[in-house]
Amino acid sequence: MNDHVQSGNGRNLDNAEWRAAIEDALDRPDSEPMFNLRDDGEGVYDTIFIGGGAAGRFGSAYLRAMGGRPLVIDRWPFLGGSCPHQACVPHHLFSEAAALLDRSRWFSGELFFPEFDESKASILALVELFRRGRGSAHAFMNWQTQSQLEVEFVLNAAAEVIDRNTVRAAGRTFHTEGLVIGLGAYQKPLTCPGADLAGVLDWATLIEELDYEPESCVIVGGGKVAVEYGSFFQSTGCQTTIVSRSPLLRTGSLHHVDEDIRRYLLDGMRLRGMTVLEGSGLVEIEGVDGRARRVRICDADGRERVLECDLVFNATGERPNSDEVVRTLGLQTGPNGEILVDARMQTNVEGVYAVGDVIGPPMEMFKARKCGMTAARNIAGDPFEFDFSEYPDFLHSTYEVTWVGLSEDEAREQFDDVTVIQMPPKGIEHEIPLPCAEGTMLYAFTRPELTGLLKCVIDGSSRRVLGFHHIGYGAKDAFQYLDYLLRRPEGLTIDELGEMNELFLNPEHFIQLSRLRAGRRELVDL
Amino acid sequence: MNDHVQSGNGRNLDNAEWRAAIEDALDRPDSEPMFNLRDDGEGVYDTIFIGGGAAGRFGSAYLRAMGGRPLVIDRWPFLGGSCPHQACVPHHLFSEAAALLDRSRWFSGELFFPEFDESKASILALVELFRRGRGSAHAFMNWQTQSQLEVEFVLNAAAEVIDRNTVRAAGRTFHTEGLVIGLGAYQKPLTCPGADLAGVLDWATLIEELDYEPESCVIVGGGKVAVEYGSFFQSTGCQTTIVSRSPLLRTGSLHHVDEDIRRYLLDGMRLRGMTVLEGSGLVEIEGVDGRARRVRICDADGRERVLECDLVFNATGERPNSDEVVRTLGLQTGPNGEILVDARMQTNVEGVYAVGDVIGPPMEMFKARKCGMTAARNIAGDPFEFDFSEYPDFLHSTYEVTWVGLSEDEAREQFDDVTVIQMPPKGIEHEIPLPCAEGTMLYAFTRPELTGLLKCVIDGSSRRVLGFHHIGYGAKDAFQYLDYLLRRPEGLTIDELGEMNELFLNPEHFIQLSRLRAGRRELVDL
C-alpha cells in the first residue's frame, strides 16, 4: 500500500506529489496500489465504478456530489483513462503542431517567418514531449478527484468483479449495492499478414512504443483518426498515404459530414502532399528484419499496389473492452462487443450500469462523461435519460472542422425548401478572403483560398436552422451551444440568430450572415 | 460617373472589377463617384443612409430585404466603413501576428521552432501587407451589397443633407421619406504640446501614414485599443510603454472586466517586456526635426518622467462624427457629441434615425449592425427596440480575452451566495497545464503558466450563471451564444450547462466543470 495517498494520514497529496507517485508507479512493474479510502474502505458502497476514465470519473464525482458513496477502481495509477494518457490530449497536441507546421510551410521566408526547416519537424520529438509531460495532467486528475471532488478510489490495481455486489482489487474485497462498468475501448488490431511487425502502430502504441523518426507512413482507415494523425504526420514531412475502404469520412460511425466541407478538407489534404486512396483495402504488410517496410493494397480498380513506408498506422476503429466483465455478470452485448444499455445506462442486469466507450460509439468525451452522470443520477434516485443520437461533432486536419445537425444533402432529402447561407459564396470560393478571423487573418491577406468554409442550412418554411458546418479555426467552442439551441423543442430560427450579438470578427459568421437575410419573408441563399 | 457600376448597363461588377475600381478611386483625388442605382435614382427612397459603414450597410440591407427601397451614400469608394479599411480588420491581422510572434519567442530554438529573429518582425511590413490587401475586402462588400443584397448606393461622394427629405451627392439630388445617420466616429486628437509632430499616430493614421519601423513606442490610453496595439508593437520588438490615467481596462467605456482576468492579462504584458504606467498622464510630446522623440508624463506619484520613443500612439478614445448633420437637422446630442436616440434609434427629429458609433459607445460591430437593423425595422413598420446595455465583450493582447455578464467582484456586491468555478483552481495557478485546448497545447506541455485562465460566476441560490470570463485562445465564438443564453428571461443554470454536449478539448471548460459541481444541492467553488 502507498502510505502517501492512504486515507487516515490526514493530508491529501498536492499536484507535485501526485505526479511523482504516478510516474514512479508507471516506471515500476511491481508498484503498489494507491488507496484513497474513507473508513479504510469498510462498509457498503452505493456503487463501484469499474474503470476510472472519463465516464467513471465524472459518474463517481456526480454521485458523490449528490451525497452518495461511490468507489472508483482503475488498473492505471491515474484517473481520466486513455484521454490524457494516449488519446485526446496527445491528439490535440499533435494537431496544434500540425496547424503550426502547416502555417510555417506556407509562409516560409515571408514576413516574419523564417525559411521552413523540415529537418526540425519531428514526430518522435513531439511524442517524447507528450510522454514527458503527460504526468502533470494525470496528477491533476487525481488531485482534483481526491481534494475537490472527494471521491474514494483504488488505483494501479485491476478490479476483479466477483458479482454485482462484490469486487476484489489490490488484495482486498469491496462491497457495493451495484456496479458501473466503464472499461473503455481498445484499438482493433489489424488482421492481415504482417500486422505484428514492428512499425505497425496505432494511437496508443504510437505513444508507448515509437522510437524512430518515420519518413513515410501508410494509414489504414477512413475516419477521424486517419485524418487527424495523417495530417499531423504529413505536416512534419513524413510522406503519408491514407488507405480507406469507404470514401474518407463516410464511415459508419460518422454522420452529418457536409459534402462541401468534406471536399474542402480532402482537397486541402491533397494540396499539402498527402495521398488519399479511397475504395482501397489493405492486403498485406511486408517487413525487413522484423520491421514494416511496405504495404500491399487492393485499390479502387481492383489492382494490387505496393506502397513503401516505414510506419503503418492502424486507424480502423475501436472495440469495447467488455469481454471479462460480460462473462462474469452475464451482460448482453451488441455485434461488436458493446454492452447494451437503455437510456438510463442500465444493462440487462439489475443494478449494473455501463458507460462510455464500452457501450459503443460515438466514442466521444461528452458521451462518456454524460453517461457517467446519467448512471449516477439514476443510481441516486433521480430518473434521467440520455439520448446521444444527435450531438455536435469535430475533427482536426491542419484545420478545425466542426459540425452539428443536418448536412446540406441530408436537408434537401428531408425538406422541400432549403436555404443555404455560406461563406465564401458558391461560385467565388477562391477569390475572396472570407471567412476570416483569428487563425486565418494572415491567410486572408496572402492566400484567400486557405481561409476555410462555413455553411448554415435552413428550412425556409419554418425558418429553423437544420445544420451548421465550419472548417477553419476558432469555431469549435461555439458549436456546443449551437447544438443546445438547435435541439430545443422550438429550435433556432434565422430570425433569432440575426438578433444575437456577434463578437466580430467571429470565426463562424452565422449571426451576421443570418441578419443579412432575416428581413426577407421568403428566404433565399446567401 | 463611373459607367462600370452605373445602373442600366445590364451587368454587375465581379469582385476583381470592384477591386480595381476601388483602388483606382482611392489613388486618384479627382476620381468619379460610383453609382449603383435603380431607375437612375429617380423617385422617392424610403430612407437614405448617410454613411455606408457597418450600421448603414446592414441597415440598408435589412430594409431592402423587407421590401423597402433604401439608398446608401458614402464618401469612401467602398461600403463597410472604417472596419475593413483602418480598424477591426487590421487590428485582427496585427493581433494574429502578435500571438504568433509571442509563441515564436517562447519557443525559440525548441522543438520545430527556429531561433527567433527579431529583425524580421516588422510593424511596417504588416501595415504594408494590410494596405496591399484591404482592397479585396472592400471589393467583396461592394459586390455583396450590389449583387446579393440588391441595395442601391452612391460611393466616393460626400452626402450633403439639405433637409430630412433631401440629400445632395455627386452633383445630384435624391428625395427620401427619411434619413438614417451612420457617420461613425473619429479618433479624438491629443491636445498636448507636440501632438501634431510626425510619429504621433492612431489606429487610422498608423494605416495611412506609417513609413518607418518604430523601435520604441509610448501609447496614451488605458482601454482596449491601448492593450491591443501595445501587445502587437511589443511582440515585434518595439519597446512599448502604456501611459494611462485609469488602471488599465478600468476606463469608463468598459464594464465587467474581472479582476483576476485583468491581473493575468497585465502580468502577462509585463512578463513580455511591456511597461504599463497606470495613474499617469501625458504632459508634452517633444520632437527633433519635426518628429516625436520623447514624451513627458506626470506619473502616479506626481513626478514628471521622460520617455524616449519614436512613436506616440493615441488610444484615448473616439468621438462621434456628428457636427455637420447635427447642425443642419437640429439633432439633440450628448456631452461627447453623440446623437441621442431612443431604443428604436429614432432621434428627436421625426423620420431621422441615427445608428452605430455616431450615437456613442459601445463602438462595437454588433451594436452598429444591429442599430442598422433596428432602424430598418422601425422604418418598415415593424416596431423593434434594441437595448445594448449588456453584451459580450472581447479584446486581444497576445491572448484572446472574452467576457460576458458580471465579474466576480460585481457578483459579490449584488448577491449573497456566489460560487466560482475556475481553471486553474485558486491557489495552484502556476502548477497545472490547464485550461488547455487549441492554441495552448504546446504551452501546456512546456510552460503551464501560459495556458490562460477561465472563470464562471454563479448565484448559488438561483443556480444561475452571472458571468463567464476567459483568457486564452478559441473561446470568443462561444460567448456570442453564452450571452444569448444568459440574457434569456430564465437565464442559464449550472444544471443546464452540465447537461450540454462539450466538444472536448473545448477552450473554455464551462460545461464539464459545471457538471462536476451540478450534482450538489449546495454549490461550492471548484
mmCIF file of N, CA and C in Angstrom, chain B residues 19 34 48 53 62 78 145 161 172 188 198 289 309 331 374 382 386 406 416 451 465 474 480 482 507 526:
data_model
loop_
_atom_site.group_PDB
_atom_site.id
_atom_site.type_symbol
_atom_site.label_atom_id
_atom_site.label_comp_id
_atom_site.label_asym_id
_atom_site.label_seq_id
_atom_site.Cartn_x
_atom_site.Cartn_y
_atom_site.Cartn_z
ATOM 1 N N ARG B 19 -12.560 45.559 -57.179
ATOM 2 C CA ARG B 19 -11.290 45.872 -56.530
ATOM 3 C C ARG B 19 -10.495 46.891 -57.344
ATOM 4 N N MET B 34 -19.301 56.675 -57.749
ATOM 5 C CA MET B 34 -19.775 55.382 -58.260
ATOM 6 C C MET B 34 -21.259 55.292 -57.968
ATOM 7 N N ILE B 48 -32.680 57.294 -46.790
ATOM 8 C CA ILE B 48 -31.296 57.380 -47.254
ATOM 9 C C ILE B 48 -30.378 57.203 -46.048
ATOM 10 N N GLY B 53 -21.012 52.534 -43.543
ATOM 11 C CA GLY B 53 -20.246 51.647 -42.680
ATOM 12 C C GLY B 53 -21.108 50.467 -42.245
ATOM 13 N N TYR B 62 -31.105 45.258 -44.531
ATOM 14 C CA TYR B 62 -32.293 44.748 -43.843
ATOM 15 C C TYR B 62 -33.565 45.379 -44.408
ATOM 16 N N PHE B 78 -16.040 52.556 -51.095
ATOM 17 C CA PHE B 78 -16.415 51.182 -50.707
ATOM 18 C C PHE B 78 -17.374 51.260 -49.526
ATOM 19 N N THR B 145 -23.131 43.767 -51.571
ATOM 20 C CA THR B 145 -24.219 44.725 -51.393
ATOM 21 C C THR B 145 -24.961 44.946 -52.712
ATOM 22 N N VAL B 161 -26.655 66.859 -46.580
ATOM 23 C CA VAL B 161 -28.055 66.778 -46.150
ATOM 24 C C VAL B 161 -28.661 68.170 -46.246
ATOM 25 N N ARG B 172 -25.990 65.428 -57.663
ATOM 26 C CA ARG B 172 -27.383 65.069 -57.898
ATOM 27 C C ARG B 172 -28.195 65.240 -56.626
ATOM 28 N N LYS B 188 -10.219 60.950 -31.315
ATOM 29 C CA LYS B 188 -10.056 62.245 -30.662
ATOM 30 C C LYS B 188 -8.569 62.613 -30.668
ATOM 31 N N ALA B 198 5.228 64.654 -36.488
ATOM 32 C CA ALA B 198 5.255 63.370 -37.198
ATOM 33 C C ALA B 198 5.571 62.269 -36.188
ATOM 34 N N ASP B 289 13.560 67.642 -35.302
ATOM 35 C CA ASP B 289 13.336 67.765 -36.749
ATOM 36 C C ASP B 289 11.887 67.437 -37.120
ATOM 37 N N CYS B 309 11.117 57.726 -27.260
ATOM 38 C CA CYS B 309 10.348 56.877 -28.180
ATOM 39 C C CYS B 309 10.405 57.476 -29.591
ATOM 40 N N LEU B 331 -30.376 68.106 -34.527
ATOM 41 C CA LEU B 331 -30.438 66.889 -33.707
ATOM 42 C C LEU B 331 -29.906 67.159 -32.305
ATOM 43 N N THR B 374 -32.273 47.710 -36.484
ATOM 44 C CA THR B 374 -33.350 48.269 -35.660
ATOM 45 C C THR B 374 -34.017 49.440 -36.375
ATOM 46 N N ASP B 382 -42.174 47.714 -38.499
ATOM 47 C CA ASP B 382 -42.068 46.564 -37.596
ATOM 48 C C ASP B 382 -41.414 47.066 -36.314
ATOM 49 N N PHE B 386 -33.874 47.974 -29.349
ATOM 50 C CA PHE B 386 -32.544 47.373 -29.174
ATOM 51 C C PHE B 386 -31.900 47.992 -27.940
ATOM 52 N N LEU B 406 -21.505 39.439 -15.227
ATOM 53 C CA LEU B 406 -20.849 40.094 -14.106
ATOM 54 C C LEU B 406 -19.471 39.510 -13.823
ATOM 55 N N ASP B 416 -25.595 37.326 -2.341
ATOM 56 C CA ASP B 416 -25.048 36.845 -1.070
ATOM 57 C C ASP B 416 -24.270 35.557 -1.224
ATOM 58 N N THR B 451 -1.077 29.050 -20.103
ATOM 59 C CA THR B 451 -2.250 28.478 -20.781
ATOM 60 C C THR B 451 -3.545 29.246 -20.548
ATOM 61 N N VAL B 465 -26.017 31.231 -13.830
ATOM 62 C CA VAL B 465 -24.719 31.827 -14.123
ATOM 63 C C VAL B 465 -24.888 33.341 -14.217
ATOM 64 N N GLY B 474 -9.477 30.691 -28.601
ATOM 65 C CA GLY B 474 -10.513 29.821 -29.150
ATOM 66 C C GLY B 474 -11.875 29.856 -28.492
ATOM 67 N N GLN B 480 -20.790 34.504 -27.886
ATOM 68 C CA GLN B 480 -21.962 35.057 -28.562
ATOM 69 C C GLN B 480 -23.224 34.336 -28.111
ATOM 70 N N LEU B 482 -23.371 32.201 -25.363
ATOM 71 C CA LEU B 482 -23.488 32.296 -23.909
ATOM 72 C C LEU B 482 -24.207 33.590 -23.529
ATOM 73 N N PRO B 507 -12.041 25.019 -25.534
ATOM 74 C CA PRO B 507 -11.167 26.061 -24.976
ATOM 75 C C PRO B 507 -11.648 26.611 -23.629
ATOM 76 N N LEU B 526 -15.120 25.547 -7.324
ATOM 77 C CA LEU B 526 -14.279 24.494 -7.911
ATOM 78 C C LEU B 526 -13.034 25.180 -8.438
#
